[in-house]
Amino acid sequence: MSAGCVRWVLSHAVRTVCGGSPVYTPPALRFTICSKRCNIIAASWRRSAFSTEVHNTEQTPATPKKKKQDPRANASISSIGRKIPERQIQVISAAGENLGVMHRADVIRMMDEEGLKLVLLSEHKDPPIYQLMSGKQIHEEQLKMREKKKAKAVPVQVKELSFSVGIASHDLTTKLKQVESWVEKKHHVKITLRAVRRESAFNLDAALEQIVEQMEVMVGFVSRPKVIRDGQAAVCILRPPSAKELSQKGKNKAAEAQPANSTSEAAQSETSPVGSTDTTQGSTQH
């Protein structure tokens, strides 16, 4: 077929596809045109089905992910101010009294009248529990929580010390000094007292307790002296004294000092009247 014929066939095919005037199309050419149309439709379908391009300009906003709630979120004490999200809340007074369920407007009015702040205690209750606190109370609670965190963060170290019953006094003093230094550094100390070989064992627990009493610093017991190894040894674990034990020791010292002062005052009161009578008698005789 010549080039002119091909050009004529193609021009008439284009006119037919684009909606031009109807012309006679041979069957072979009709088959070719239909096959081209099918190829175009299939190609457009593949692009629309497997293309990663987004043709819709209006994208739906992504739903924000909910943050995982930290169980330690309520581990801090702080005032929430005047923005109370709930309408009805359960309120505890500054003195610890349960005031029941109150409207947030009444709570805000009470805060303004008494000069208090509102602290969230438990948001998982229905209704949530809040407490009215002063600034001093909030500061004290924050200090307590910091001390608890420090106590949990610092692991307790256990030091060990062992000696026999026949230890020399000088060596015993040295070992007790070492125990005192460990206790002052907030360590626990495990002391083991061994019986002397080829000798009959005696009350090792009582002997160990007497040795602990010789220490110059105050200590507490994690476990008091007890006999182990079929009576061949005694063991105890010491710890730094607690604040309650230190305060009790201070009270005991004050109680012991008070009778001594009262006895000295009584002795002075007994001697002073005699002197006064002597001076009065001397003045009268003169």
Short mmCIF file of C-alpha atoms in Angstrom, two decimals:
data_model
loop_
_atom_site.label_atom_id
_atom_site.label_comp_id
_atom_site.label_asym_id
_atom_site.label_seq_id
_atom_site.Cartn_x
_atom_site.Cartn_y
_atom_site.Cartn_z
CA MET A 1 0.00 0.00 0.00
CA SER A 2 1.34 3.41 -0.91
CA ALA A 3 1.94 6.21 1.58
CA GLY A 4 -0.94 8.23 0.21
CA CYS A 5 -3.41 5.46 0.80
CA VAL A 6 -2.20 4.97 4.35
CA ARG A 7 -2.52 8.69 5.00
CA TRP A 8 -6.08 8.69 3.67
CA VAL A 9 -7.12 5.69 5.76
CA LEU A 10 -5.71 7.21 8.95
CA SER A 11 -7.40 10.59 8.36
CA HIS A 12 -10.79 8.93 7.85
CA ALA A 13 -10.24 6.80 10.98
CA VAL A 14 -9.49 9.87 13.06
CA ARG A 15 -12.59 11.58 11.78
CA THR A 16 -14.68 8.60 12.71
CA VAL A 17 -13.24 8.36 16.26
CA CYS A 18 -13.53 12.11 16.92
CA GLY A 19 -17.15 12.23 15.83
CA GLY A 20 -16.68 13.49 12.32
CA SER A 21 -18.90 12.77 9.39
CA PRO A 22 -19.77 9.09 8.99
CA VAL A 23 -17.73 7.43 6.35
CA TYR A 24 -17.47 3.90 5.14
CA THR A 25 -14.85 1.92 7.06
CA PRO A 26 -13.62 -1.42 5.83
CA PRO A 27 -13.94 -4.39 8.22
CA ALA A 28 -10.17 -4.76 8.61
CA LEU A 29 -9.82 -1.12 9.57
CA ARG A 30 -12.74 -1.41 12.00
CA PHE A 31 -10.97 -4.26 13.75
CA THR A 32 -7.78 -2.23 14.00
CA ILE A 33 -9.58 0.80 15.44
CA CYS A 34 -11.46 -1.32 18.01
CA SER A 35 -8.26 -2.99 19.11
CA LYS A 36 -6.60 0.42 19.58
CA ARG A 37 -9.56 1.65 21.64
CA CYS A 38 -9.37 -1.45 23.84
CA ASN A 39 -5.66 -0.90 24.34
CA ILE A 40 -6.25 2.73 25.35
CA ILE A 41 -9.00 1.74 27.81
CA ALA A 42 -6.86 -1.06 29.31
CA ALA A 43 -3.89 1.26 29.74
CA SER A 44 -6.02 3.90 31.47
CA TRP A 45 -7.51 1.22 33.75
CA ARG A 46 -4.04 -0.03 34.73
CA ARG A 47 -2.91 3.50 35.56
CA SER A 48 -5.98 4.16 37.68
CA ALA A 49 -5.78 0.80 39.48
CA PHE A 50 -2.07 0.62 40.25
CA SER A 51 -1.01 4.24 40.34
CA THR A 52 0.16 5.58 43.72
CA GLU A 53 -0.72 9.17 42.86
CA VAL A 54 -3.52 10.75 44.85
CA HIS A 55 -5.99 12.45 42.47
CA ASN A 56 -8.36 13.63 45.20
CA THR A 57 -7.16 16.95 46.53
CA GLU A 58 -9.51 16.87 49.53
CA GLN A 59 -7.77 14.51 51.91
CA THR A 60 -9.56 13.35 55.03
CA PRO A 61 -7.72 14.51 58.15
CA ALA A 62 -5.93 11.72 59.96
CA THR A 63 -7.36 10.88 63.35
CA PRO A 64 -4.85 11.83 66.07
CA LYS A 65 -3.43 8.91 67.96
CA LYS A 66 -4.26 8.79 71.61
CA LYS A 67 -1.21 9.12 73.77
CA LYS A 68 -0.59 6.24 76.08
CA GLN A 69 -1.27 7.41 79.58
CA ASP A 70 1.73 7.31 81.83
CA PRO A 71 0.87 5.59 85.15
CA ARG A 72 3.21 8.03 86.85
CA ALA A 73 1.35 11.07 85.49
CA ASN A 74 -0.56 11.59 88.76
CA ALA A 75 2.52 10.90 90.84
CA SER A 76 3.17 14.65 91.16
CA ILE A 77 1.26 17.08 93.33
CA SER A 78 0.37 20.35 91.62
CA SER A 79 -2.50 22.79 91.49
CA ILE A 80 -4.79 22.67 88.46
CA GLY A 81 -5.82 26.32 88.88
CA ARG A 82 -9.42 27.33 88.18
CA LYS A 83 -9.88 25.22 85.01
CA ILE A 84 -11.92 22.28 86.27
CA PRO A 85 -12.91 20.06 83.30
CA GLU A 86 -15.70 18.21 85.11
CA ARG A 87 -18.97 19.78 86.16
CA GLN A 88 -19.41 17.67 89.32
CA ILE A 89 -16.41 16.62 91.43
CA GLN A 90 -15.84 15.03 94.81
CA VAL A 91 -14.00 17.40 97.13
CA ILE A 92 -11.84 16.80 100.21
CA SER A 93 -11.11 19.74 102.48
CA ALA A 94 -7.64 20.91 103.51
CA ALA A 95 -8.15 19.19 106.87
CA GLY A 96 -8.90 15.85 105.18
CA GLU A 97 -12.69 15.98 105.58
CA ASN A 98 -14.84 14.59 102.75
CA LEU A 99 -17.13 17.40 101.55
CA GLY A 100 -19.00 15.17 99.09
CA VAL A 101 -19.89 15.92 95.48
CA MET A 102 -19.90 19.63 94.63
CA HIS A 103 -20.41 21.76 91.54
CA ARG A 104 -17.25 23.31 90.16
CA ALA A 105 -18.66 26.82 90.58
CA ASP A 106 -19.07 26.20 94.32
CA VAL A 107 -15.55 24.81 94.52
CA ILE A 108 -14.10 27.87 92.80
CA ARG A 109 -16.00 30.14 95.17
CA MET A 110 -14.64 28.20 98.14
CA MET A 111 -11.11 28.46 96.73
CA ASP A 112 -11.45 32.24 96.45
CA GLU A 113 -12.93 32.65 99.93
CA GLU A 114 -10.37 30.49 101.78
CA GLY A 115 -7.35 31.20 99.55
CA LEU A 116 -6.80 27.51 98.74
CA LYS A 117 -5.74 25.60 95.64
CA LEU A 118 -7.25 22.52 94.03
CA VAL A 119 -5.21 19.33 93.53
CA LEU A 120 -6.29 16.25 91.56
CA LEU A 121 -6.04 13.06 93.59
CA SER A 122 -7.78 10.45 91.40
CA GLU A 123 -9.23 11.02 87.93
CA HIS A 124 -10.36 7.40 87.49
CA LYS A 125 -13.19 7.71 90.01
CA ASP A 126 -16.70 8.78 89.09
CA PRO A 127 -16.81 11.64 89.92
CA PRO A 128 -13.05 12.38 90.14
CA ILE A 129 -11.60 13.23 93.54
CA TYR A 130 -9.96 16.58 94.24
CA GLN A 131 -8.54 18.07 97.43
CA LEU A 132 -8.26 21.64 98.57
CA MET A 133 -4.74 22.46 99.77
CA SER A 134 -2.75 25.48 100.79
CA GLY A 135 0.52 26.36 99.10
CA LYS A 136 2.43 25.08 102.14
CA GLN A 137 0.64 21.73 102.04
CA ILE A 138 1.41 21.29 98.34
CA HIS A 139 5.09 22.09 98.97
CA GLU A 140 5.28 19.59 101.83
CA GLU A 141 3.66 16.86 99.71
CA GLN A 142 6.11 17.53 96.89
CA LEU A 143 9.05 17.19 99.31
CA LYS A 144 7.67 13.89 100.62
CA MET A 145 7.29 12.48 97.10
CA ARG A 146 10.84 13.55 96.21
CA GLU A 147 12.20 11.78 99.28
CA LYS A 148 10.29 8.63 98.36
CA LYS A 149 11.65 8.73 94.81
CA LYS A 150 15.19 9.16 96.11
CA ALA A 151 14.75 6.25 98.51
CA LYS A 152 13.52 4.02 95.69
CA ALA A 153 16.18 5.15 93.23
CA VAL A 154 19.17 4.47 95.47
CA PRO A 155 19.73 0.70 95.89
CA VAL A 156 20.70 -0.46 99.36
CA GLN A 157 24.14 -2.03 99.59
CA VAL A 158 24.77 -4.76 102.12
CA LYS A 159 28.28 -4.88 103.55
CA GLU A 160 29.49 -8.01 105.33
CA LEU A 161 31.82 -8.39 108.28
CA SER A 162 32.86 -11.54 110.09
CA PHE A 163 35.01 -12.21 113.16
CA SER A 164 35.36 -14.82 115.90
CA VAL A 165 34.59 -14.73 119.59
CA GLY A 166 38.25 -14.63 120.58
CA ILE A 167 38.96 -11.39 118.68
CA ALA A 168 41.29 -8.92 120.39
CA SER A 169 39.76 -5.76 121.81
CA HIS A 170 41.83 -3.53 119.53
CA ASP A 171 40.74 -5.46 116.43
CA LEU A 172 37.14 -5.39 117.59
CA THR A 173 37.27 -1.61 117.99
CA THR A 174 38.66 -1.26 114.47
CA LYS A 175 35.90 -3.44 113.01
CA LEU A 176 33.20 -1.54 114.86
CA LYS A 177 34.57 1.73 113.49
CA GLN A 178 34.26 0.26 110.00
CA VAL A 179 30.66 -0.75 110.69
CA GLU A 180 29.88 2.77 111.94
CA SER A 181 31.28 4.33 108.77
CA TRP A 182 29.14 2.02 106.62
CA VAL A 183 26.00 2.82 108.60
CA GLU A 184 26.65 6.55 108.27
CA LYS A 185 26.82 6.06 104.50
CA LYS A 186 23.30 4.53 104.60
CA HIS A 187 24.49 0.98 103.97
CA HIS A 188 23.21 -2.19 105.62
CA VAL A 189 25.82 -4.28 107.43
CA LYS A 190 25.68 -8.04 107.98
CA ILE A 191 27.77 -9.12 110.98
CA THR A 192 28.67 -12.76 111.61
CA LEU A 193 30.14 -13.85 114.94
CA ARG A 194 31.82 -17.25 114.80
CA ALA A 195 32.52 -19.62 117.66
CA VAL A 196 36.12 -20.62 118.39
CA ARG A 197 37.00 -24.10 117.16
CA ARG A 198 37.46 -26.99 119.62
CA GLU A 199 35.59 -25.03 122.27
CA SER A 200 32.03 -25.34 123.44
CA ALA A 201 29.74 -22.72 121.93
CA PHE A 202 27.80 -20.39 124.25
CA ASN A 203 25.12 -17.76 123.75
CA LEU A 204 26.50 -16.23 120.57
CA ASP A 205 23.35 -14.18 119.88
CA ALA A 206 23.59 -12.45 123.28
CA ALA A 207 27.31 -11.87 122.76
CA LEU A 208 26.67 -10.34 119.34
CA GLU A 209 24.00 -8.05 120.74
CA GLN A 210 26.42 -6.84 123.43
CA ILE A 211 29.00 -6.09 120.74
CA VAL A 212 26.48 -4.04 118.78
CA GLU A 213 25.63 -2.05 121.93
CA GLN A 214 29.28 -0.98 122.14
CA MET A 215 28.94 1.06 118.94
CA GLU A 216 29.01 4.83 119.35
CA VAL A 217 26.38 5.52 116.68
CA MET A 218 22.73 4.57 116.81
CA VAL A 219 21.71 1.68 114.55
CA GLY A 220 18.58 -0.26 113.79
CA PHE A 221 18.06 -3.96 113.11
CA VAL A 222 16.89 -5.44 109.84
CA SER A 223 17.20 -8.79 111.60
CA ARG A 224 18.17 -9.17 115.21
CA PRO A 225 20.99 -11.54 116.31
CA LYS A 226 20.13 -15.20 115.84
CA VAL A 227 22.09 -18.44 116.06
CA ILE A 228 22.91 -20.35 112.86
CA ARG A 229 25.05 -23.33 111.79
CA ASP A 230 23.91 -25.50 114.70
CA GLY A 231 25.03 -22.96 117.27
CA GLN A 232 28.46 -22.38 115.76
CA ALA A 233 27.73 -18.80 114.62
CA ALA A 234 25.37 -15.86 115.12
CA VAL A 235 24.32 -13.30 112.54
CA CYS A 236 22.48 -9.98 112.45
CA ILE A 237 21.88 -7.23 109.87
CA LEU A 238 22.18 -3.59 110.89
CA ARG A 239 20.69 -0.55 109.18
CA PRO A 240 20.69 3.23 109.66
CA PRO A 241 18.15 4.43 112.24
CA SER A 242 14.84 5.77 111.02
CA ALA A 243 13.55 9.26 111.76
CA LYS A 244 11.07 7.82 114.26
CA GLU A 245 13.83 6.02 116.14
CA LEU A 246 15.98 9.15 116.25
CA SER A 247 13.10 11.24 117.61
CA GLN A 248 12.34 8.57 120.23
CA LYS A 249 15.98 8.59 121.30
CA GLY A 250 15.85 12.36 121.69
CA LYS A 251 12.74 12.07 123.85
CA ASN A 252 14.41 9.44 126.02
CA LYS A 253 17.43 11.66 126.55
CA ALA A 254 15.20 14.57 127.50
CA ALA A 255 13.29 12.37 129.95
CA GLU A 256 16.52 11.15 131.50
CA ALA A 257 17.86 14.68 131.85
CA GLN A 258 14.68 15.98 133.51
CA PRO A 259 14.88 13.85 136.71
CA ALA A 260 18.55 14.78 137.13
CA ASN A 261 17.67 18.48 136.99
CA SER A 262 14.78 18.00 139.42
CA THR A 263 17.02 16.20 141.96
CA SER A 264 19.67 18.94 141.80
CA GLU A 265 16.99 21.61 142.29
CA ALA A 266 15.61 19.67 145.27
CA ALA A 267 19.07 19.45 146.84
CA GLN A 268 19.55 23.18 146.42
CA SER A 269 16.14 23.88 147.96
CA GLU A 270 17.01 21.72 150.96
CA THR A 271 20.28 23.54 151.66
CA SER A 272 19.03 27.09 151.07
CA PRO A 273 16.56 27.30 154.04
CA VAL A 274 19.23 26.22 156.52
CA GLY A 275 21.55 29.00 155.46
CA SER A 276 18.78 31.54 155.63
CA THR A 277 17.83 30.52 159.19
CA ASP A 278 21.45 30.73 160.29
CA THR A 279 21.78 34.24 158.97
CA THR A 280 18.54 35.32 160.58
CA GLN A 281 19.56 33.81 163.91
CA GLY A 282 22.95 35.52 163.70
CA SER A 283 21.33 38.84 163.01
CA THR A 284 18.96 38.48 165.96
CA GLN A 285 21.73 37.48 168.36
CA HIS A 286 23.85 40.39 167.26
#
